[in-house]
Coordinates of N, CA and C in Angstrom, one line a residue:
X1 N 143.3 -17.8 110.0 CA 142.6 -19.0 110.4 C 141.1 -18.9 109.9
X2 N 140.6 -20.1 109.5 CA 139.2 -20.2 109.1 C 138.3 -20.0 110.3
X3 N 137.2 -19.3 110.0 CA 136.2 -19.0 111.1 C 135.0 -20.0 110.8
X4 N 134.6 -20.7 111.9 CA 133.5 -21.6 111.8 C 132.8 -21.6 113.1
X5 N 131.4 -21.4 113.0 CA 130.7 -21.3 114.2 C 130.6 -22.7 114.8
X6 N 130.9 -22.7 116.1 CA 130.9 -24.0 116.8 C 129.5 -24.2 117.4
X7 N 128.9 -25.3 116.9 CA 127.5 -25.6 117.3 C 127.5 -26.5 118.5
X8 N 128.5 -27.4 118.6 CA 128.6 -28.3 119.7 C 130.0 -28.5 120.1
X9 N 130.3 -28.4 121.4 CA 131.6 -28.6 121.9 C 131.6 -29.9 122.8
X10 N 132.4 -30.9 122.4 CA 132.4 -32.1 123.2 C 133.3 -31.9 124.4
X11 N 132.8 -32.3 125.6 CA 133.6 -32.1 126.8 C 134.0 -33.5 127.3
X12 N 135.3 -33.6 127.6 CA 135.8 -34.8 128.2 C 136.8 -34.4 129.2
X13 N 137.1 -35.4 130.1 CA 138.1 -35.1 131.2 C 137.7 -33.9 132.0
X14 N 136.5 -33.8 132.4 CA 136.0 -32.6 133.1 C 136.5 -32.5 134.5
X15 N 137.2 -31.3 134.8 CA 137.6 -31.0 136.1 C 137.2 -29.6 136.3
X16 N 135.9 -29.3 136.6 CA 135.5 -27.9 136.6 C 134.2 -27.8 137.3
X17 N 133.7 -26.5 137.5 CA 132.4 -26.3 138.2 C 131.3 -26.1 137.2
X18 N 131.6 -26.1 135.9 CA 130.5 -26.2 134.9 C 130.1 -24.9 134.3
X19 N 130.8 -23.8 134.4 CA 130.5 -22.5 133.7 C 131.5 -22.3 132.6
X20 N 131.0 -21.7 131.5 CA 131.8 -21.5 130.3 C 132.5 -20.1 130.5
X21 N 133.8 -20.1 130.2 CA 134.5 -18.8 130.1 C 135.4 -18.6 131.4
X22 N 136.6 -18.1 131.2 CA 137.5 -17.9 132.3 C 136.9 -16.8 133.2
X23 N 136.9 -17.0 134.4 CA 136.4 -16.0 135.4 C 134.9 -16.0 135.5
X24 N 134.2 -16.9 134.8 CA 132.7 -16.8 134.8 C 132.1 -17.3 136.1
X25 N 132.9 -18.0 136.9 CA 132.3 -18.6 138.1 C 132.6 -17.6 139.3
X26 N 131.5 -17.4 140.0 CA 131.6 -16.6 141.2 C 131.6 -17.4 142.4
X27 N 131.6 -18.8 142.2 CA 131.6 -19.7 143.4 C 132.9 -19.6 144.2
X28 N 132.8 -20.0 145.4 CA 134.0 -20.0 146.2 C 134.2 -21.4 146.8
X29 N 135.4 -21.8 147.1 CA 135.7 -23.1 147.7 C 135.4 -22.9 149.2
X30 N 135.5 -24.0 149.9 CA 135.2 -24.1 151.4 C 136.2 -23.2 152.1
X31 N 137.4 -22.9 151.5 CA 138.3 -22.1 152.2 C 138.2 -20.6 151.8
X32 N 137.2 -20.3 151.0 CA 136.9 -18.9 150.6 C 137.6 -18.4 149.3
X33 N 138.3 -19.3 148.7 CA 139.0 -18.9 147.4 C 137.9 -18.8 146.3
X34 N 138.2 -17.9 145.3 CA 137.4 -17.8 144.1 C 137.7 -18.9 143.2
X35 N 136.7 -19.5 142.6 CA 136.9 -20.6 141.6 C 136.9 -20.0 140.2
X36 N 137.9 -20.1 139.4 CA 138.0 -19.6 138.0 C 138.0 -20.8 137.1
X37 N 136.9 -20.9 136.3 CA 136.8 -22.0 135.4 C 137.4 -21.6 134.0
X38 N 138.3 -22.4 133.5 CA 139.0 -22.2 132.3 C 138.7 -23.2 131.3
X39 N 138.1 -22.8 130.1 CA 137.8 -23.7 129.0 C 139.0 -23.9 128.1
X40 N 139.4 -25.1 128.0 CA 140.6 -25.4 127.2 C 140.2 -26.1 125.9
X41 N 140.7 -25.6 124.7 CA 140.4 -26.2 123.4 C 141.6 -27.0 123.0
X42 N 141.3 -28.2 122.4 CA 142.4 -29.1 121.9 C 141.9 -29.9 120.8
X43 N 142.8 -30.3 119.9 CA 142.5 -31.2 118.8 C 143.2 -32.5 119.1
X44 N 142.5 -33.5 119.7 CA 143.2 -34.7 120.2 C 143.5 -35.7 119.1
X45 N 144.3 -35.3 118.1 CA 144.7 -36.1 117.0 C 146.2 -36.0 116.8
X46 N 147.0 -35.7 117.8 CA 148.4 -35.3 117.6 C 149.3 -35.9 118.7
X47 N 149.3 -37.3 118.8 CA 150.1 -37.9 119.8 C 151.6 -37.6 119.4
X48 N 152.5 -37.4 120.4 CA 152.2 -37.7 121.9 C 151.7 -36.5 122.6
X49 N 151.4 -35.3 121.9 CA 150.9 -34.2 122.7 C 149.5 -34.4 123.2
X50 N 148.6 -34.9 122.3 CA 147.2 -35.2 122.8 C 146.5 -36.1 121.8
X51 N 145.8 -37.1 122.4 CA 145.1 -38.1 121.6 C 144.0 -38.7 122.5
X52 N 143.2 -39.5 122.0 CA 142.1 -40.2 122.8 C 142.5 -41.6 123.1
X53 N 142.3 -42.0 124.3 CA 142.4 -43.4 124.6 C 141.2 -44.2 124.2
X54 N 141.2 -45.5 124.5 CA 140.0 -46.3 124.1 C 138.7 -45.9 124.8
X55 N 138.8 -45.2 125.9 CA 137.6 -44.8 126.6 C 137.2 -43.4 126.2
X56 N 137.9 -42.8 125.3 CA 137.6 -41.4 124.8 C 138.2 -40.3 125.7
X57 N 139.1 -40.7 126.6 CA 139.7 -39.7 127.4 C 140.9 -39.0 126.7
X58 N 141.1 -37.7 126.9 CA 142.3 -37.1 126.3 C 143.5 -37.4 127.1
X59 N 144.5 -37.9 126.4 CA 145.8 -38.3 127.0 C 146.9 -37.7 126.3
X60 N 148.1 -37.7 126.9 CA 149.3 -37.2 126.2 C 150.0 -36.2 127.1
X61 N 151.1 -35.7 126.6 CA 151.9 -34.7 127.3 C 151.1 -33.5 127.8
X62 N 150.4 -32.9 126.8 CA 149.7 -31.7 127.2 C 148.6 -32.0 128.2
X63 N 148.0 -33.1 128.1 CA 147.0 -33.5 129.1 C 147.6 -33.6 130.5
X64 N 148.7 -34.3 130.6 CA 149.4 -34.4 131.9 C 149.9 -33.1 132.4
X65 N 150.4 -32.2 131.5 CA 150.9 -30.9 131.9 C 149.7 -30.1 132.5
X66 N 148.5 -30.2 131.9 CA 147.4 -29.4 132.4 C 147.0 -29.9 133.8
X67 N 147.1 -31.2 134.0 CA 146.9 -31.8 135.4 C 147.8 -31.1 136.4
X68 N 149.0 -30.9 136.0 CA 150.0 -30.2 136.9 C 149.6 -28.7 137.1
X69 N 149.2 -28.1 136.0 CA 148.8 -26.7 136.1 C 147.6 -26.4 136.9
X70 N 146.7 -27.4 137.0 CA 145.5 -27.3 137.8 C 145.8 -27.0 139.2
X71 N 147.0 -27.4 139.7 CA 147.4 -27.0 141.0 C 148.5 -25.9 141.0
X72 N 149.3 -25.9 140.0 CA 150.4 -24.9 140.0 C 150.0 -23.5 139.8
X73 N 148.8 -23.3 139.1 CA 148.3 -22.0 138.8 C 147.6 -21.4 140.0
X74 N 147.2 -22.2 140.9 CA 146.4 -21.7 142.1 C 147.2 -20.7 142.9
X75 N 146.5 -19.7 143.5 CA 147.1 -18.7 144.3 C 146.4 -18.7 145.7
X76 N 146.8 -17.9 146.6 CA 146.1 -17.8 147.9 C 144.7 -17.4 147.8
X77 N 144.3 -16.7 146.7 CA 142.9 -16.2 146.5 C 142.1 -17.0 145.5
X78 N 142.8 -17.7 144.6 CA 142.1 -18.3 143.4 C 142.4 -19.7 143.2
X79 N 141.4 -20.5 142.9 CA 141.5 -21.9 142.4 C 141.1 -22.0 140.9
X80 N 142.0 -22.4 140.1 CA 141.7 -22.6 138.7 C 141.3 -24.1 138.4
X81 N 140.2 -24.2 137.7 CA 139.7 -25.5 137.3 C 139.5 -25.5 135.8
X82 N 139.6 -26.7 135.2 CA 139.6 -26.8 133.7 C 138.6 -27.7 133.1
X83 N 138.0 -27.3 132.0 CA 137.2 -28.2 131.1 C 138.0 -28.4 129.8
X84 N 138.0 -29.6 129.3 CA 138.6 -29.9 128.0 C 137.5 -29.8 126.9
X85 N 137.8 -29.1 125.8 CA 136.9 -29.0 124.7 C 137.5 -29.5 123.4
X86 N 136.9 -30.5 122.8 CA 137.5 -31.1 121.6 C 137.0 -30.4 120.3
X87 N 137.9 -30.1 119.4 CA 137.5 -29.5 118.1 C 138.6 -29.6 117.1
X88 N 138.4 -29.4 115.8 CA 139.5 -29.5 114.9 C 140.5 -28.3 115.1
X89 N 141.8 -28.6 114.8 CA 142.8 -27.7 115.1 C 142.6 -26.3 114.5
X90 N 142.1 -26.3 113.2 CA 142.0 -25.0 112.5 C 140.8 -24.2 113.0
X91 N 140.0 -24.7 114.0 CA 138.9 -23.9 114.6 C 139.3 -23.4 116.0
X92 N 140.4 -23.8 116.6 CA 140.7 -23.4 117.9 C 140.9 -21.9 118.1
X93 N 141.6 -21.3 117.2 CA 141.9 -19.8 117.4 C 140.6 -19.0 117.2
X94 N 139.8 -19.4 116.2 CA 138.5 -18.6 116.0 C 137.6 -18.8 117.2
X95 N 137.6 -19.9 117.9 CA 136.8 -20.1 119.1 C 137.4 -19.3 120.2
X96 N 138.7 -19.2 120.3 CA 139.3 -18.3 121.4 C 138.9 -16.9 121.1
X97 N 139.0 -16.4 119.9 CA 138.7 -15.1 119.5 C 137.2 -14.7 119.8
X98 N 136.4 -15.8 119.7 CA 134.9 -15.6 119.9 C 134.5 -15.8 121.3
X99 N 135.5 -15.9 122.2 CA 135.2 -16.1 123.6 C 134.4 -17.4 123.9
X100 N 134.5 -18.4 123.1 CA 133.9 -19.7 123.3 C 134.8 -20.6 124.2
X101 N 136.1 -20.3 124.2 CA 137.0 -21.0 125.0 C 138.1 -20.0 125.4
X102 N 138.9 -20.4 126.4 CA 139.8 -19.5 127.0 C 141.3 -19.7 126.6
X103 N 141.7 -21.0 126.5 CA 143.0 -21.4 126.2 C 143.0 -22.4 125.0
X104 N 144.1 -22.4 124.3 CA 144.4 -23.4 123.3 C 145.6 -24.2 123.8
X105 N 145.4 -25.5 124.0 CA 146.5 -26.3 124.4 C 146.5 -27.5 123.5
X106 N 147.3 -27.4 122.4 CA 147.3 -28.4 121.4 C 148.6 -28.4 120.5
X107 N 149.7 -28.4 121.2 CA 151.0 -28.4 120.5 C 151.2 -27.2 119.7
X108 N 150.7 -26.0 120.1 CA 150.8 -24.8 119.2 C 152.3 -24.4 119.1
X109 N 152.6 -24.0 117.9 CA 153.9 -23.4 117.6 C 153.7 -22.0 117.1
X110 N 154.7 -21.1 117.3 CA 154.5 -19.7 117.0 C 154.3 -19.4 115.5
X111 N 153.3 -18.5 115.2 CA 153.1 -18.0 113.9 C 152.6 -16.6 114.1
X112 N 153.3 -15.6 113.5 CA 152.9 -14.2 113.7 C 151.5 -13.9 113.1
X113 N 151.0 -14.7 112.2 CA 149.7 -14.4 111.7 C 148.6 -14.8 112.7
X114 N 148.9 -15.6 113.7 CA 148.0 -16.0 114.7 C 147.8 -14.9 115.8
X115 N 146.7 -14.2 115.7 CA 146.5 -13.0 116.6 C 146.0 -13.4 118.0
X116 N 146.9 -13.9 118.8 CA 146.6 -14.4 120.1 C 147.7 -14.0 121.1
X117 N 147.4 -14.2 122.4 CA 148.5 -14.1 123.4 C 149.2 -15.4 123.5
X118 N 150.5 -15.3 123.6 CA 151.3 -16.5 123.7 C 151.9 -16.7 125.1
X119 N 151.9 -17.9 125.6 CA 152.6 -18.2 126.9 C 154.1 -18.2 126.6
X120 N 154.8 -18.4 127.7 CA 156.2 -18.8 127.5 C 156.3 -20.2 126.9
X121 N 157.3 -20.5 126.1 CA 157.5 -21.8 125.6 C 157.7 -22.9 126.6
X122 N 157.1 -24.1 126.3 CA 157.3 -25.2 127.3 C 158.0 -26.4 126.8
X123 N 158.1 -26.5 125.5 CA 159.0 -27.6 124.9 C 159.6 -27.0 123.6
X124 N 160.7 -27.6 123.2 CA 161.3 -27.3 121.9 C 160.9 -28.4 120.9
X125 N 160.8 -27.9 119.6 CA 160.4 -28.9 118.6 C 160.8 -28.4 117.2
X126 N 160.3 -29.1 116.2 CA 160.7 -28.7 114.8 C 159.6 -29.3 113.9
X127 N 159.5 -28.8 112.7 CA 158.7 -29.4 111.7 C 159.6 -30.2 110.8
X128 N 159.2 -31.5 110.6 CA 160.1 -32.4 109.8 C 159.2 -33.1 108.8
X129 N 159.9 -33.7 107.9 CA 159.2 -34.5 106.8 C 159.3 -36.0 107.2
X130 N 158.2 -36.7 107.0 CA 158.1 -38.1 107.2 C 157.8 -38.7 105.8
X131 N 158.4 -39.8 105.5 CA 158.2 -40.5 104.2 C 158.1 -42.0 104.5
X132 N 157.6 -42.7 103.5 CA 157.5 -44.2 103.7 C 158.9 -44.8 103.8
X133 N 158.9 -45.9 104.5 CA 160.2 -46.5 104.9 C 161.1 -46.7 103.7
X134 N 160.6 -47.1 102.6 CA 161.4 -47.4 101.4 C 161.5 -46.3 100.4
X135 N 161.1 -45.1 100.8 CA 161.1 -43.9 99.9 C 162.6 -43.5 99.5
X136 N 162.7 -43.0 98.3 CA 164.0 -42.5 97.8 C 164.3 -41.1 98.3
X137 N 163.3 -40.5 99.0 CA 163.5 -39.2 99.5 C 164.3 -39.3 100.8
X138 N 165.5 -38.5 100.8 CA 166.4 -38.6 101.9 C 166.7 -37.3 102.6
X139 N 166.3 -36.2 102.0 CA 166.7 -34.9 102.5 C 165.6 -33.9 102.1
X140 N 165.5 -32.7 102.7 CA 164.5 -31.7 102.3 C 164.6 -31.3 100.9
X141 N 165.8 -31.3 100.3 CA 166.0 -31.0 98.9 C 165.2 -31.9 98.0
X142 N 165.2 -33.2 98.4 CA 164.4 -34.2 97.6 C 162.9 -34.0 97.6
X143 N 162.4 -33.1 98.5 CA 161.0 -32.8 98.6 C 160.5 -31.9 97.5
X144 N 161.4 -31.2 96.8 CA 161.0 -30.2 95.8 C 160.2 -30.9 94.7
X145 N 159.1 -30.3 94.4 CA 158.2 -30.8 93.3 C 157.3 -31.9 93.7
X146 N 157.4 -32.4 95.0 CA 156.7 -33.6 95.4 C 155.3 -33.2 96.0
X147 N 154.5 -34.3 96.2 CA 153.2 -34.1 96.8 C 153.4 -34.2 98.3
X148 N 153.1 -33.1 99.0 CA 153.2 -33.0 100.5 C 151.9 -32.8 101.1
X149 N 151.8 -33.2 102.4 CA 150.6 -33.0 103.2 C 150.9 -32.5 104.6
X150 N 150.0 -31.8 105.2 CA 150.2 -31.3 106.5 C 148.8 -31.0 107.1
X151 N 148.7 -30.8 108.4 CA 147.5 -30.5 109.1 C 147.1 -29.1 108.8
X152 N 145.8 -28.9 108.5 CA 145.3 -27.6 108.2 C 145.5 -26.6 109.4
X153 N 146.0 -25.5 109.1 CA 146.2 -24.5 110.2 C 147.4 -24.6 111.0
X154 N 148.1 -25.7 110.8 CA 149.4 -25.9 111.6 C 150.6 -25.3 110.9
X155 N 151.6 -25.0 111.6 CA 152.8 -24.4 111.0 C 153.5 -25.4 110.0
X156 N 153.1 -26.7 110.1 CA 153.6 -27.6 109.1 C 153.1 -27.3 107.7
X157 N 151.9 -26.7 107.7 CA 151.4 -26.4 106.4 C 152.2 -25.3 105.7
X158 N 152.6 -24.3 106.5 CA 153.5 -23.2 106.0 C 154.9 -23.8 105.6
X159 N 155.4 -24.7 106.4 CA 156.7 -25.3 106.1 C 156.6 -26.0 104.8
X160 N 155.5 -26.8 104.6 CA 155.3 -27.5 103.3 C 155.3 -26.6 102.1
X161 N 154.6 -25.5 102.3 CA 154.4 -24.5 101.2 C 155.7 -23.8 100.9
X162 N 156.6 -23.8 101.8 CA 157.9 -23.2 101.5 C 158.8 -24.0 100.7
X163 N 158.5 -25.3 100.4 CA 159.3 -26.2 99.6 C 159.0 -25.9 98.1
X164 N 160.1 -25.7 97.4 CA 160.0 -25.3 96.0 C 159.2 -26.3 95.2
X165 N 158.2 -25.8 94.5 CA 157.4 -26.6 93.5 C 156.6 -27.7 94.2
X166 N 156.4 -27.7 95.5 CA 155.7 -28.7 96.1 C 154.2 -28.6 95.9
X167 N 153.5 -29.7 95.8 CA 152.0 -29.7 95.7 C 151.5 -30.0 97.1
X168 N 150.9 -29.0 97.8 CA 150.6 -29.2 99.2 C 149.1 -29.4 99.4
X169 N 148.8 -30.5 100.1 CA 147.4 -30.8 100.5 C 147.3 -30.6 102.0
X170 N 146.1 -30.4 102.5 CA 145.9 -30.3 104.0 C 144.7 -31.2 104.4
X171 N 144.8 -31.6 105.6 CA 143.7 -32.4 106.2 C 143.4 -31.9 107.6
X172 N 142.2 -32.0 108.1 CA 141.9 -31.5 109.4 C 142.4 -32.4 110.5
X173 N 142.3 -33.7 110.3 CA 142.7 -34.6 111.4 C 144.1 -35.2 111.0
X174 N 145.1 -34.9 111.9 CA 146.5 -35.3 111.5 C 146.6 -36.8 111.5
X175 N 145.8 -37.5 112.2 CA 145.9 -39.0 112.2 C 145.5 -39.6 110.8
X176 N 144.8 -38.8 110.0 CA 144.4 -39.3 108.6 C 145.6 -39.2 107.6
X177 N 146.6 -38.4 108.0 CA 147.7 -38.2 107.0 C 148.6 -39.5 106.9
X178 N 148.8 -40.1 108.0 CA 149.8 -41.3 107.9 C 149.2 -42.4 107.0
X179 N 148.0 -42.9 107.2 CA 147.5 -43.9 106.3 C 147.5 -43.5 104.8
X180 N 147.3 -42.2 104.6 CA 147.3 -41.7 103.2 C 148.7 -41.7 102.7
X181 N 149.7 -41.5 103.5 CA 151.1 -41.6 103.1 C 151.4 -43.1 102.7
X182 N 151.0 -44.0 103.6 CA 151.2 -45.4 103.3 C 150.5 -45.8 102.0
X183 N 149.4 -45.3 101.7 CA 148.6 -45.6 100.5 C 149.2 -44.9 99.2
X184 N 150.2 -44.1 99.4 CA 150.9 -43.4 98.3 C 150.2 -42.2 97.8
X185 N 149.3 -41.6 98.6 CA 148.6 -40.4 98.1 C 149.5 -39.2 98.2
X186 N 150.5 -39.3 99.1 CA 151.5 -38.2 99.2 C 152.9 -38.8 99.2
X187 N 153.9 -38.0 98.8 CA 155.3 -38.4 98.8 C 155.9 -38.2 100.2
X188 N 155.3 -37.2 100.9 CA 155.8 -37.0 102.3 C 154.8 -36.1 103.0
X189 N 154.9 -36.2 104.4 CA 154.0 -35.4 105.2 C 154.9 -34.5 106.1
X190 N 154.4 -33.4 106.5 CA 155.2 -32.5 107.3 C 154.4 -32.3 108.7
X191 N 155.1 -32.8 109.7 CA 154.5 -32.7 111.1 C 155.5 -32.4 112.1
X192 N 155.1 -32.2 113.3 CA 155.9 -31.9 114.5 C 156.9 -33.1 114.7
X193 N 158.1 -32.8 115.1 CA 159.1 -33.9 115.3 C 158.7 -35.0 116.2
X194 N 158.1 -34.6 117.4 CA 157.6 -35.6 118.3 C 156.5 -36.5 117.8
X195 N 155.6 -35.9 117.0 CA 154.6 -36.7 116.3 C 155.2 -37.6 115.3
X196 N 156.2 -37.1 114.5 CA 156.8 -37.9 113.5 C 157.5 -39.1 114.2
X197 N 158.2 -38.9 115.2 CA 158.9 -40.0 115.9 C 157.9 -41.0 116.5
X198 N 156.8 -40.5 117.0 CA 155.8 -41.4 117.6 C 155.3 -42.4 116.5
X199 N 155.0 -41.9 115.3 CA 154.5 -42.8 114.3 C 155.6 -43.6 113.6
X200 N 156.8 -43.1 113.7 CA 157.9 -43.9 113.1 C 158.3 -45.1 113.9
X201 N 157.7 -45.2 115.1 CA 158.1 -46.3 116.0 C 157.6 -47.7 115.4
X202 N 156.6 -47.7 114.5 CA 156.1 -48.9 114.0 C 156.9 -49.4 112.8
X203 N 157.9 -48.7 112.4 CA 158.8 -49.1 111.3 C 158.4 -48.9 109.9
X204 N 157.2 -48.3 109.8 CA 156.6 -48.1 108.4 C 157.1 -46.8 107.8
X205 N 157.7 -45.9 108.6 CA 158.0 -44.6 108.1 C 159.5 -44.3 108.5
X206 N 160.0 -43.3 107.8 CA 161.3 -42.7 108.3 C 161.2 -41.2 108.3
X207 N 161.9 -40.6 109.3 CA 161.9 -39.2 109.5 C 163.2 -38.6 109.0
X208 N 163.1 -37.6 108.1 CA 164.3 -37.0 107.6 C 165.0 -36.3 108.7
X209 N 166.3 -36.3 108.7 CA 167.1 -35.8 109.7 C 167.1 -34.3 109.8
X210 N 167.1 -33.6 108.7 CA 167.1 -32.2 108.7 C 165.7 -31.6 108.8
X211 N 165.5 -30.6 109.7 CA 164.2 -30.0 109.9 C 163.9 -29.0 108.9
X212 N 162.7 -28.7 108.6 CA 162.3 -27.6 107.8 C 162.1 -26.3 108.5
X213 N 161.8 -26.5 109.8 CA 161.5 -25.3 110.6 C 161.7 -25.6 112.1
X214 N 162.6 -24.9 112.8 CA 162.8 -25.1 114.2 C 161.8 -24.3 115.0
X215 N 161.2 -24.9 116.0 CA 160.1 -24.2 116.7 C 160.1 -24.5 118.2
X216 N 159.1 -23.9 118.9 CA 158.9 -24.2 120.3 C 157.4 -24.3 120.5
X217 N 156.9 -24.9 121.6 CA 155.5 -25.1 121.8 C 155.0 -24.1 122.9
X218 N 153.8 -23.6 122.7 CA 153.2 -22.6 123.5 C 151.7 -22.9 123.8
X219 N 151.2 -22.3 124.9 CA 149.8 -22.2 125.2 C 149.3 -20.9 124.7
X220 N 148.1 -20.8 124.1 CA 147.6 -19.6 123.6 C 146.3 -19.1 124.3
X221 N 146.0 -17.8 124.3 CA 144.8 -17.2 124.8 C 144.4 -16.1 123.9
X222 N 143.2 -15.6 124.2 CA 142.7 -14.4 123.4 C 143.6 -13.2 123.5
X223 N 143.8 -12.5 122.4 CA 144.7 -11.4 122.4 C 144.1 -10.4 123.4
X224 N 144.9 -9.9 124.3 CA 144.5 -9.0 125.4 C 144.3 -9.7 126.7
X225 N 144.1 -11.0 126.7 CA 143.9 -11.7 128.0 C 145.2 -12.0 128.7
X226 N 145.9 -10.9 129.1 CA 147.2 -11.0 129.6 C 147.2 -11.6 131.1
X227 N 146.1 -11.4 131.8 CA 146.0 -11.9 133.2 C 146.1 -13.4 133.2
X228 N 145.3 -14.0 132.2 CA 145.3 -15.5 132.2 C 146.6 -16.0 131.7
X229 N 147.2 -15.4 130.8 CA 148.6 -15.8 130.3 C 149.6 -15.7 131.4
X230 N 149.5 -14.6 132.2 CA 150.4 -14.4 133.3 C 150.2 -15.6 134.3
X231 N 149.0 -16.0 134.6 CA 148.8 -17.1 135.5 C 149.3 -18.4 134.9
X232 N 149.1 -18.6 133.6 CA 149.6 -19.8 132.9 C 151.2 -19.8 133.0
X233 N 151.8 -18.7 132.8 CA 153.3 -18.6 132.8 C 153.8 -18.9 134.2
X234 N 153.1 -18.5 135.2 CA 153.5 -18.8 136.6 C 153.4 -20.3 136.9
X235 N 152.3 -20.9 136.4 CA 152.2 -22.4 136.5 C 153.2 -23.1 135.7
X236 N 153.5 -22.6 134.5 CA 154.5 -23.3 133.6 C 155.9 -23.2 134.3
X237 N 156.2 -22.1 134.9 CA 157.5 -22.0 135.6 C 157.7 -23.0 136.7
X238 N 156.6 -23.2 137.5 CA 156.7 -24.3 138.5 C 156.8 -25.6 137.9
X239 N 156.0 -25.9 136.8 CA 156.1 -27.2 136.2 C 157.4 -27.5 135.6
X240 N 158.0 -26.5 134.9 CA 159.3 -26.8 134.2 C 160.5 -26.9 135.1
X241 N 160.3 -26.4 136.3 CA 161.4 -26.6 137.3 C 161.2 -27.8 138.2
X242 N 160.2 -28.6 137.9 CA 159.8 -29.8 138.7 C 160.4 -31.0 138.1
X243 N 160.5 -32.1 138.9 CA 161.0 -33.4 138.4 C 159.9 -33.9 137.4
X244 N 158.7 -33.6 137.6 CA 157.6 -34.1 136.7 C 157.9 -33.7 135.3
X245 N 158.4 -32.5 135.1 CA 158.7 -32.0 133.7 C 159.7 -32.9 133.0
X246 N 160.8 -33.2 133.6 CA 161.7 -34.2 133.0 C 161.1 -35.5 132.8
X247 N 160.4 -36.0 133.8 CA 159.7 -37.3 133.7 C 158.8 -37.4 132.5
X248 N 158.0 -36.3 132.3 CA 157.0 -36.3 131.2 C 157.7 -36.1 129.8
X249 N 158.7 -35.2 129.7 CA 159.3 -35.1 128.5 C 160.0 -36.4 128.0
X250 N 160.6 -37.0 129.0 CA 161.3 -38.3 128.7 C 160.2 -39.4 128.3
X251 N 159.1 -39.4 129.0 CA 158.1 -40.4 128.8 C 157.5 -40.3 127.4
X252 N 157.3 -39.0 126.9 CA 156.6 -38.8 125.6 C 157.6 -38.5 124.5
X253 N 158.9 -38.5 124.8 CA 159.9 -38.3 123.7 C 160.0 -36.9 123.3
X254 N 159.7 -35.9 124.1 CA 159.7 -34.5 123.8 C 161.0 -33.9 124.2
X255 N 161.4 -32.8 123.6 CA 162.7 -32.1 123.9 C 162.4 -31.0 124.9
X256 N 163.0 -31.0 126.1 CA 162.8 -30.0 127.1 C 163.3 -28.7 126.6
X257 N 162.6 -27.6 126.9 CA 162.9 -26.3 126.5 C 163.8 -25.6 127.6
X258 N 164.9 -25.0 127.1 CA 165.8 -24.3 128.0 C 166.0 -22.9 127.5
X259 N 165.6 -21.9 128.3 CA 165.7 -20.5 127.8 C 167.1 -20.1 127.6

């Protein structure tokens, strides 16, 4: 991952006591519980996982999931509170490794080159190709030698580079890829299945049936931060066994994960 010093972190959807870093707060609630503030990094350009509404609030499946985790991760001794931090996707891991943020919640899929702690998976997904509605490209085989694009730092970039003879470009903001595809700058773009389906709703694009890479989505933390990931997994277990999980996966068109 590229390393870039974060000069300013934009905070939205604040539900916290105002201190940076997991465990930084020594405050206690009225019932004597310790308050643990967790800084969450996201790149809100990847609907239906996360995007910004007209008021600048982070919305989407991951945002709704975190609202559930805000309660599900609590224990008899600890209350977890969250700050959202917006940044480009390819900066999230470097900021986690630099202790600027605690968790990455941004539709992450597994990549062994990412030196982080991984939560248990919370949804199933795949990397797929999206083309213009009238494109002659109908299968992954047709992508060979074509101009492809993906989000920088995402596993879609690796999937695109695996296509024989492909000319691969990357962009920081995934929302910029689709207008460029419409303008003919690329022959196809490689994105997460749920994202592809979200954009294909307008009828301007088609999603190829065969995936380039089958994956699952995870929450990430700094390598070695096993206590936080343990708490996340406990919250995810409650979330995924709840009616809310099915409601939200159906609402956002995501595929529920079954171990």
